[in-house]
Coordinates of C-alpha atoms and ligand atoms in Angstrom, one line a residue:
M1103 CA -10.7 -31.0 13.4
K1104 CA -12.4 -31.6 10.1
A1105 CA -10.3 -31.3 7.0
A1106 CA -10.9 -32.0 3.3
V1107 CA -8.0 -34.3 2.2
V1108 CA -6.9 -35.2 -1.3
P1109 CA -6.1 -39.0 -0.7
E1110 CA -4.5 -39.5 -4.2
F1111 CA -4.7 -37.7 -7.6
N1112 CA -8.1 -37.8 -9.3
A1113 CA -9.8 -39.3 -6.3
K1114 CA -12.8 -37.7 -4.5
L1115 CA -11.7 -35.6 -1.6
E1116 CA -12.3 -37.2 1.9
I1117 CA -13.5 -35.4 4.9
R1118 CA -11.2 -36.6 7.7
D1119 CA -10.9 -36.0 11.4
L1120 CA -7.3 -34.9 11.9
P1121 CA -5.5 -33.6 15.0
V1122 CA -5.3 -29.8 15.3
P1123 CA -1.8 -29.0 14.1
E1124 CA 0.8 -27.4 16.5
P1125 CA 2.3 -24.2 15.3
G1126 CA 6.1 -24.6 14.9
P1127 CA 8.7 -21.9 15.5
G1128 CA 7.6 -18.7 13.6
Q1129 CA 4.2 -20.1 12.8
V1130 CA 0.7 -19.2 14.0
L1131 CA -2.3 -21.5 14.4
V1132 CA -5.3 -20.1 12.6
R1133 CA -8.9 -21.1 13.3
M1134 CA -10.5 -20.9 9.8
V1135 CA -13.6 -18.7 9.3
A1136 CA -13.8 -18.8 5.5
S1137 CA -11.9 -20.6 2.8
G1138 CA -12.3 -20.0 -1.0
I1139 CA -12.2 -22.5 -3.8
C1140 CA -9.7 -21.6 -6.5
H1141 CA -9.4 -23.5 -9.8
T1142 CA -5.8 -24.2 -8.7
D1143 CA -7.1 -26.5 -5.9
I1144 CA -8.8 -28.6 -8.6
H1145 CA -5.6 -28.8 -10.6
A1146 CA -3.8 -29.7 -7.4
A1147 CA -6.2 -32.5 -6.7
H1148 CA -5.8 -33.8 -10.2
G1149 CA -2.0 -33.5 -10.3
D1150 CA -2.4 -31.5 -13.5
W1151 CA 0.8 -29.5 -13.5
P1152 CA 4.5 -30.4 -14.0
V1153 CA 5.3 -29.6 -10.4
K1154 CA 2.9 -31.8 -8.3
P1155 CA 1.9 -31.8 -4.6
N1156 CA 2.3 -35.0 -2.5
P1157 CA -0.9 -36.7 -1.6
P1158 CA -2.4 -37.0 1.0
F1159 CA -2.6 -33.2 1.4
V1160 CA -5.2 -30.5 2.4
P1161 CA -5.8 -27.9 -0.4
G1162 CA -6.8 -24.3 -0.1
H1163 CA -5.0 -21.0 -0.4
E1164 CA -7.8 -18.5 0.2
G1165 CA -8.0 -19.0 4.0
I1166 CA -9.4 -16.4 6.3
G1167 CA -9.2 -17.1 10.0
V1168 CA -8.4 -15.9 13.5
V1169 CA -5.0 -16.4 15.1
E1170 CA -5.5 -18.8 18.0
K1171 CA -2.0 -19.7 19.1
P1172 CA 1.4 -18.2 18.2
G1173 CA 4.4 -20.6 17.9
Q1174 CA 7.8 -19.9 19.4
G1175 CA 9.1 -16.5 18.2
A1176 CA 6.0 -15.6 16.2
T1177 CA 5.4 -12.0 17.3
L1178 CA 4.0 -10.2 14.3
H1179 CA 0.4 -11.3 14.8
S1180 CA -1.5 -11.6 18.1
V1181 CA -4.2 -14.0 19.4
G1182 CA -7.5 -12.8 17.9
D1183 CA -6.1 -11.1 14.8
R1184 CA -7.9 -11.9 11.6
V1185 CA -5.5 -13.0 8.9
A1186 CA -5.4 -14.3 5.3
I1187 CA -3.5 -17.4 4.3
A1188 CA -2.5 -17.0 0.6
W1189 CA -0.8 -19.1 -2.0
L1190 CA 2.6 -17.8 -1.0
G1191 CA 2.9 -19.7 2.2
S1192 CA 6.5 -18.7 2.8
A1193 CA 9.6 -17.6 0.9
C1194 CA 13.3 -17.5 1.9
G1195 CA 13.4 -13.8 2.5
H1196 CA 17.0 -13.3 1.4
C1197 CA 17.3 -14.3 -2.3
S1198 CA 17.5 -11.7 -5.1
Y1199 CA 13.8 -12.1 -5.7
C1200 CA 12.8 -11.8 -2.1
V1201 CA 14.9 -8.7 -1.5
S1202 CA 13.7 -6.9 -4.6
G1203 CA 9.9 -7.1 -4.1
W1204 CA 9.5 -10.3 -6.1
E1205 CA 9.0 -12.8 -3.3
T1206 CA 6.4 -14.5 -5.5
L1207 CA 9.3 -15.7 -7.7
C1208 CA 11.4 -17.1 -4.8
E1209 CA 12.7 -20.5 -5.8
S1210 CA 12.5 -21.7 -2.1
Q1211 CA 8.9 -20.7 -1.7
R1212 CA 6.3 -22.9 -0.1
N1213 CA 2.7 -22.8 -1.3
S1214 CA -0.4 -23.2 0.8
G1215 CA -2.6 -26.1 -0.1
Y1216 CA 0.1 -27.5 -2.4
S1217 CA 3.5 -28.0 -0.9
V1218 CA 2.2 -27.4 2.7
D1219 CA -1.3 -28.2 4.0
G1220 CA -3.8 -25.5 3.3
A1221 CA -7.1 -23.9 4.3
Y1222 CA -9.7 -26.6 3.6
A1223 CA -9.8 -27.4 7.3
E1224 CA -11.0 -26.0 10.6
Y1225 CA -7.5 -25.1 11.5
A1226 CA -4.2 -24.5 9.7
V1227 CA -0.7 -23.5 10.7
A1228 CA 0.9 -20.7 8.6
D1229 CA 4.1 -18.6 8.6
D1230 CA 3.6 -15.6 10.8
R1231 CA 5.6 -13.5 8.4
F1232 CA 3.5 -14.4 5.4
V1233 CA -0.1 -14.2 6.7
V1234 CA -1.7 -10.8 5.9
S1235 CA -3.9 -8.9 8.3
V1236 CA -7.5 -8.4 7.1
P1237 CA -9.0 -5.0 7.8
D1238 CA -12.2 -4.9 9.9
E1239 CA -14.2 -3.4 7.0
V1240 CA -13.6 -6.5 4.9
S1241 CA -15.9 -9.4 5.7
S1242 CA -14.4 -12.9 5.7
L1243 CA -16.7 -14.0 2.9
D1244 CA -15.3 -11.2 0.7
A1245 CA -11.7 -11.5 2.0
A1246 CA -11.4 -15.2 0.9
P1247 CA -11.7 -14.6 -2.8
L1248 CA -9.6 -11.4 -2.6
T1249 CA -6.8 -13.6 -1.1
C1250 CA -6.1 -15.3 -4.5
A1251 CA -8.5 -14.2 -7.2
G1252 CA -8.2 -10.6 -6.1
V1253 CA -4.5 -10.3 -5.6
T1254 CA -3.7 -12.3 -8.7
T1255 CA -5.8 -10.1 -11.0
F1256 CA -4.7 -6.9 -9.3
K1257 CA -1.0 -7.9 -9.9
A1258 CA -1.8 -8.9 -13.5
V1259 CA -3.2 -5.5 -14.2
K1260 CA -0.2 -3.8 -12.4
V1261 CA 2.4 -5.8 -14.5
S1262 CA 0.5 -5.0 -17.7
R1263 CA 1.4 -1.3 -17.1
L1264 CA -2.2 -0.4 -18.0
Q1265 CA -2.6 3.3 -18.5
P1266 CA -5.7 5.5 -18.1
G1267 CA -7.6 5.7 -21.4
E1268 CA -6.3 2.4 -22.7
T1269 CA -8.4 -0.6 -23.6
A1270 CA -8.2 -3.8 -21.5
V1271 CA -9.8 -7.1 -22.4
V1272 CA -10.5 -9.7 -19.8
F1273 CA -10.8 -13.2 -21.2
G1274 CA -12.8 -15.4 -18.8
I1275 CA -15.3 -13.9 -16.3
G1276 CA -15.4 -15.9 -13.1
G1277 CA -13.8 -15.8 -9.7
L1278 CA -10.7 -14.0 -11.2
G1279 CA -12.4 -12.2 -14.1
H1280 CA -15.1 -10.4 -12.1
L1281 CA -12.3 -8.8 -10.1
A1282 CA -10.0 -8.2 -13.1
V1283 CA -12.8 -6.1 -14.7
Q1284 CA -13.0 -3.9 -11.6
Y1285 CA -9.2 -3.4 -11.3
A1286 CA -8.9 -2.5 -14.9
R1287 CA -11.6 0.2 -14.3
I1288 CA -9.7 1.4 -11.2
F1289 CA -6.6 1.8 -13.4
G1290 CA -8.8 4.0 -15.7
A1291 CA -9.2 1.7 -18.7
K1292 CA -12.1 1.0 -21.0
V1293 CA -12.9 -2.6 -20.3
I1294 CA -14.1 -5.4 -22.7
A1295 CA -15.2 -8.7 -21.1
V1296 CA -15.1 -12.0 -23.1
D1297 CA -16.8 -15.2 -21.9
L1298 CA -18.9 -18.1 -23.2
E1299 CA -21.8 -17.6 -20.8
D1300 CA -24.2 -14.7 -21.1
E1301 CA -24.9 -14.8 -17.4
K1302 CA -21.2 -14.1 -16.7
L1303 CA -21.2 -11.3 -19.3
R1304 CA -24.2 -9.7 -17.5
L1305 CA -22.2 -9.9 -14.3
A1306 CA -19.3 -8.1 -16.0
T1307 CA -21.6 -5.4 -17.3
S1308 CA -23.0 -4.9 -13.8
L1309 CA -19.4 -4.5 -12.5
G1310 CA -18.5 -1.8 -15.0
A1311 CA -17.4 -3.5 -18.3
D1312 CA -18.0 -1.2 -21.2
H1313 CA -18.4 -3.9 -23.8
V1314 CA -19.1 -7.7 -23.6
I1315 CA -18.4 -10.4 -26.2
N1316 CA -19.8 -13.9 -26.2
A1317 CA -17.0 -16.0 -27.7
R1318 CA -19.5 -18.8 -28.5
T1319 CA -21.6 -16.6 -30.8
A1320 CA -19.0 -14.1 -32.1
D1321 CA -15.3 -14.2 -33.0
P1322 CA -13.7 -12.3 -30.1
V1323 CA -10.7 -11.3 -32.2
E1324 CA -12.7 -9.6 -34.8
A1325 CA -15.1 -8.0 -32.3
I1326 CA -12.2 -6.6 -30.3
R1327 CA -10.4 -5.3 -33.5
D1328 CA -13.7 -3.6 -34.4
L1329 CA -13.5 -1.8 -31.1
G1330 CA -10.0 -0.6 -31.9
G1331 CA -8.0 -3.6 -30.5
A1332 CA -6.7 -4.2 -27.0
D1333 CA -3.8 -2.4 -25.3
V1334 CA -3.9 -5.1 -22.6
A1335 CA -5.4 -8.6 -22.7
V1336 CA -5.6 -10.6 -19.5
A1337 CA -6.0 -14.3 -20.1
L1338 CA -7.9 -16.0 -17.3
A1339 CA -9.8 -18.8 -19.1
V1340 CA -8.4 -22.3 -18.4
A1341 CA -8.0 -23.4 -22.1
P1342 CA -5.2 -22.6 -24.6
K1343 CA -7.5 -21.2 -27.3
P1344 CA -8.5 -18.0 -25.5
F1345 CA -4.8 -17.2 -25.0
E1346 CA -4.2 -17.2 -28.7
Q1347 CA -7.4 -15.2 -29.2
A1348 CA -6.2 -12.7 -26.6
L1349 CA -2.8 -12.4 -28.3
S1350 CA -4.5 -11.8 -31.7
S1351 CA -6.7 -9.1 -30.2
L1352 CA -3.8 -6.9 -29.3
R1353 CA -3.2 -3.6 -31.1
R1354 CA 0.4 -2.5 -31.7
G1355 CA 2.3 -2.0 -28.4
G1356 CA -0.2 -4.3 -26.7
R1357 CA 0.6 -6.6 -23.8
L1358 CA -0.8 -10.1 -23.1
V1359 CA -0.8 -11.1 -19.5
C1360 CA -1.0 -14.9 -19.0
V1361 CA -2.6 -15.9 -15.7
A1362 CA -4.7 -19.0 -16.0
L1363 CA -2.8 -22.3 -16.2
P1364 CA -4.5 -24.8 -18.6
A1365 CA -3.1 -28.4 -18.1
D1366 CA -0.5 -29.0 -20.8
G1367 CA -1.1 -25.5 -22.1
T1368 CA 1.1 -24.2 -25.0
M1369 CA 0.5 -21.3 -27.3
S1370 CA 2.0 -20.3 -30.6
V1371 CA 3.5 -16.8 -30.8
P1372 CA 3.9 -15.2 -34.3
I1373 CA 7.4 -13.7 -34.1
F1374 CA 7.1 -11.3 -37.0
D1375 CA 3.9 -9.7 -35.6
M1376 CA 5.4 -9.5 -32.1
V1377 CA 8.5 -7.7 -33.4
L1378 CA 6.9 -5.3 -35.8
G1379 CA 4.0 -4.6 -33.5
G1380 CA 6.2 -4.1 -30.4
K1381 CA 4.0 -6.6 -28.5
S1382 CA 4.7 -8.4 -25.2
V1383 CA 3.7 -11.6 -23.5
I1384 CA 3.9 -11.4 -19.7
G1385 CA 3.5 -14.2 -17.2
S1386 CA 2.0 -13.1 -13.8
I1387 CA 1.9 -15.3 -10.7
V1388 CA -0.3 -14.3 -7.7
G1389 CA 1.0 -11.2 -5.9
T1390 CA 3.0 -10.2 -2.8
R1391 CA 1.9 -9.6 0.7
Q1392 CA 1.9 -5.9 0.0
D1393 CA -0.2 -6.4 -3.1
L1394 CA -2.7 -8.3 -1.0
A1395 CA -2.7 -5.5 1.6
D1396 CA -3.5 -3.0 -1.2
V1397 CA -6.3 -5.3 -2.5
F1398 CA -7.8 -5.4 1.0
A1399 CA -7.4 -1.6 1.4
L1400 CA -9.2 -1.0 -2.0
H1401 CA -12.1 -3.2 -0.9
A1402 CA -12.3 -1.6 2.5
A1403 CA -12.6 1.8 0.7
G1404 CA -15.6 0.4 -1.2
R1405 CA -13.8 0.3 -4.6
T1406 CA -14.5 -3.4 -5.4
K1407 CA -17.3 -5.8 -5.1
V1408 CA -16.9 -9.5 -4.5
I1409 CA -19.4 -12.0 -5.8
A1410 CA -19.2 -15.1 -3.7
E1411 CA -21.6 -17.9 -2.5
S1412 CA -21.2 -19.7 0.8
R1413 CA -20.8 -23.5 1.0
E1414 CA -20.1 -26.2 3.6
L1415 CA -16.7 -28.0 3.6
V1416 CA -18.5 -31.4 3.6
D1417 CA -19.8 -30.6 0.1
V1418 CA -16.3 -30.1 -1.3
N1419 CA -16.7 -32.7 -4.1
A1420 CA -20.1 -31.2 -5.3
C1421 CA -18.5 -27.8 -5.2
F1422 CA -15.6 -28.9 -7.4
D1423 CA -18.2 -30.3 -9.9
E1424 CA -20.0 -26.9 -9.8
V1425 CA -16.8 -25.0 -10.6
L1426 CA -15.9 -27.4 -13.4
S1427 CA -19.4 -27.1 -14.9
G1428 CA -19.0 -23.3 -15.2
R1429 CA -22.3 -22.8 -13.4
V1430 CA -20.7 -20.8 -10.6
P1431 CA -21.2 -17.1 -11.1
A1432 CA -17.9 -16.2 -9.5
R1433 CA -16.5 -17.7 -6.3
L1434 CA -17.5 -20.4 -3.9
V1435 CA -16.4 -20.0 -0.3
F1436 CA -16.5 -22.6 2.6
E1437 CA -17.7 -20.9 5.8
F1438 CA -16.9 -22.6 9.1
Ligands
LIG965 ZN1 -5.7 -19.5 -6.5
LIG966 ZN1 13.6 -16.0 -1.7

């Protein structure tokens, strides 16, 4: 099978011919149909974060494919089922996090395309308990971005406790942001989109944003304050500055949800303002299997729209350049 492999950090990915993996006990072999590119895959290939993967490895955690072979004891999915392979490749299932609906915080979790080989390949093995069924109404091209970008922003909006009538600001309109705008609308908020590119702001408007701000030509903090301030700000841009802008744009009682992971990112939090303003900073990491099932159900019901372009796996390096240049309108997806 063909697979895109990170041979070492900061090197070009290599397309290699690897043996089709055998599903172990409790695993399923999945024949990949579509596989989305998440910015995390680029961070993984660069070894950007404190916890690093071990090259050589196959990235990818927006994998959509068809179960081709169950391993011993894998009985939850059948041959022919279409499933999603997400970032949460597996978790222990019995720690305090796993049993309380916070499996995404499990300290024994394994992550697809990071600590185990992922979905940039014609086949992948995955834990039968952690792949999520994809409804027939959701195309594979749409399902791939929903598997990370969708579930991550859906969860971010959920943990922000966004209420109908409140104002939500989305910093960074791309693969994640274009979906965050839509989930904030579903939760009943007024939505402000902030980005550096007018094209992305037009996309946000077309997806229902009430106001857009170009942070290159206007100070987003002032512009958001002029609109009454943010009850919720979702930080999706991969740079520290928008995080501080997002925090400064909050009105009293506001909540900043940190999602993007800039390399070596730190932010300064003004304690006095946080205390007197009753503000919160919340970290949010992907979502659970149930969150992903909810994301698929919303999409199947026609409540969200995915903006994605199809690519070939052999063009993986050019695709990374496209993502890094900011030219991609939303998501790129390899189709097999
Ligand atoms: Zn991701
Ligand atoms: Zn656990």
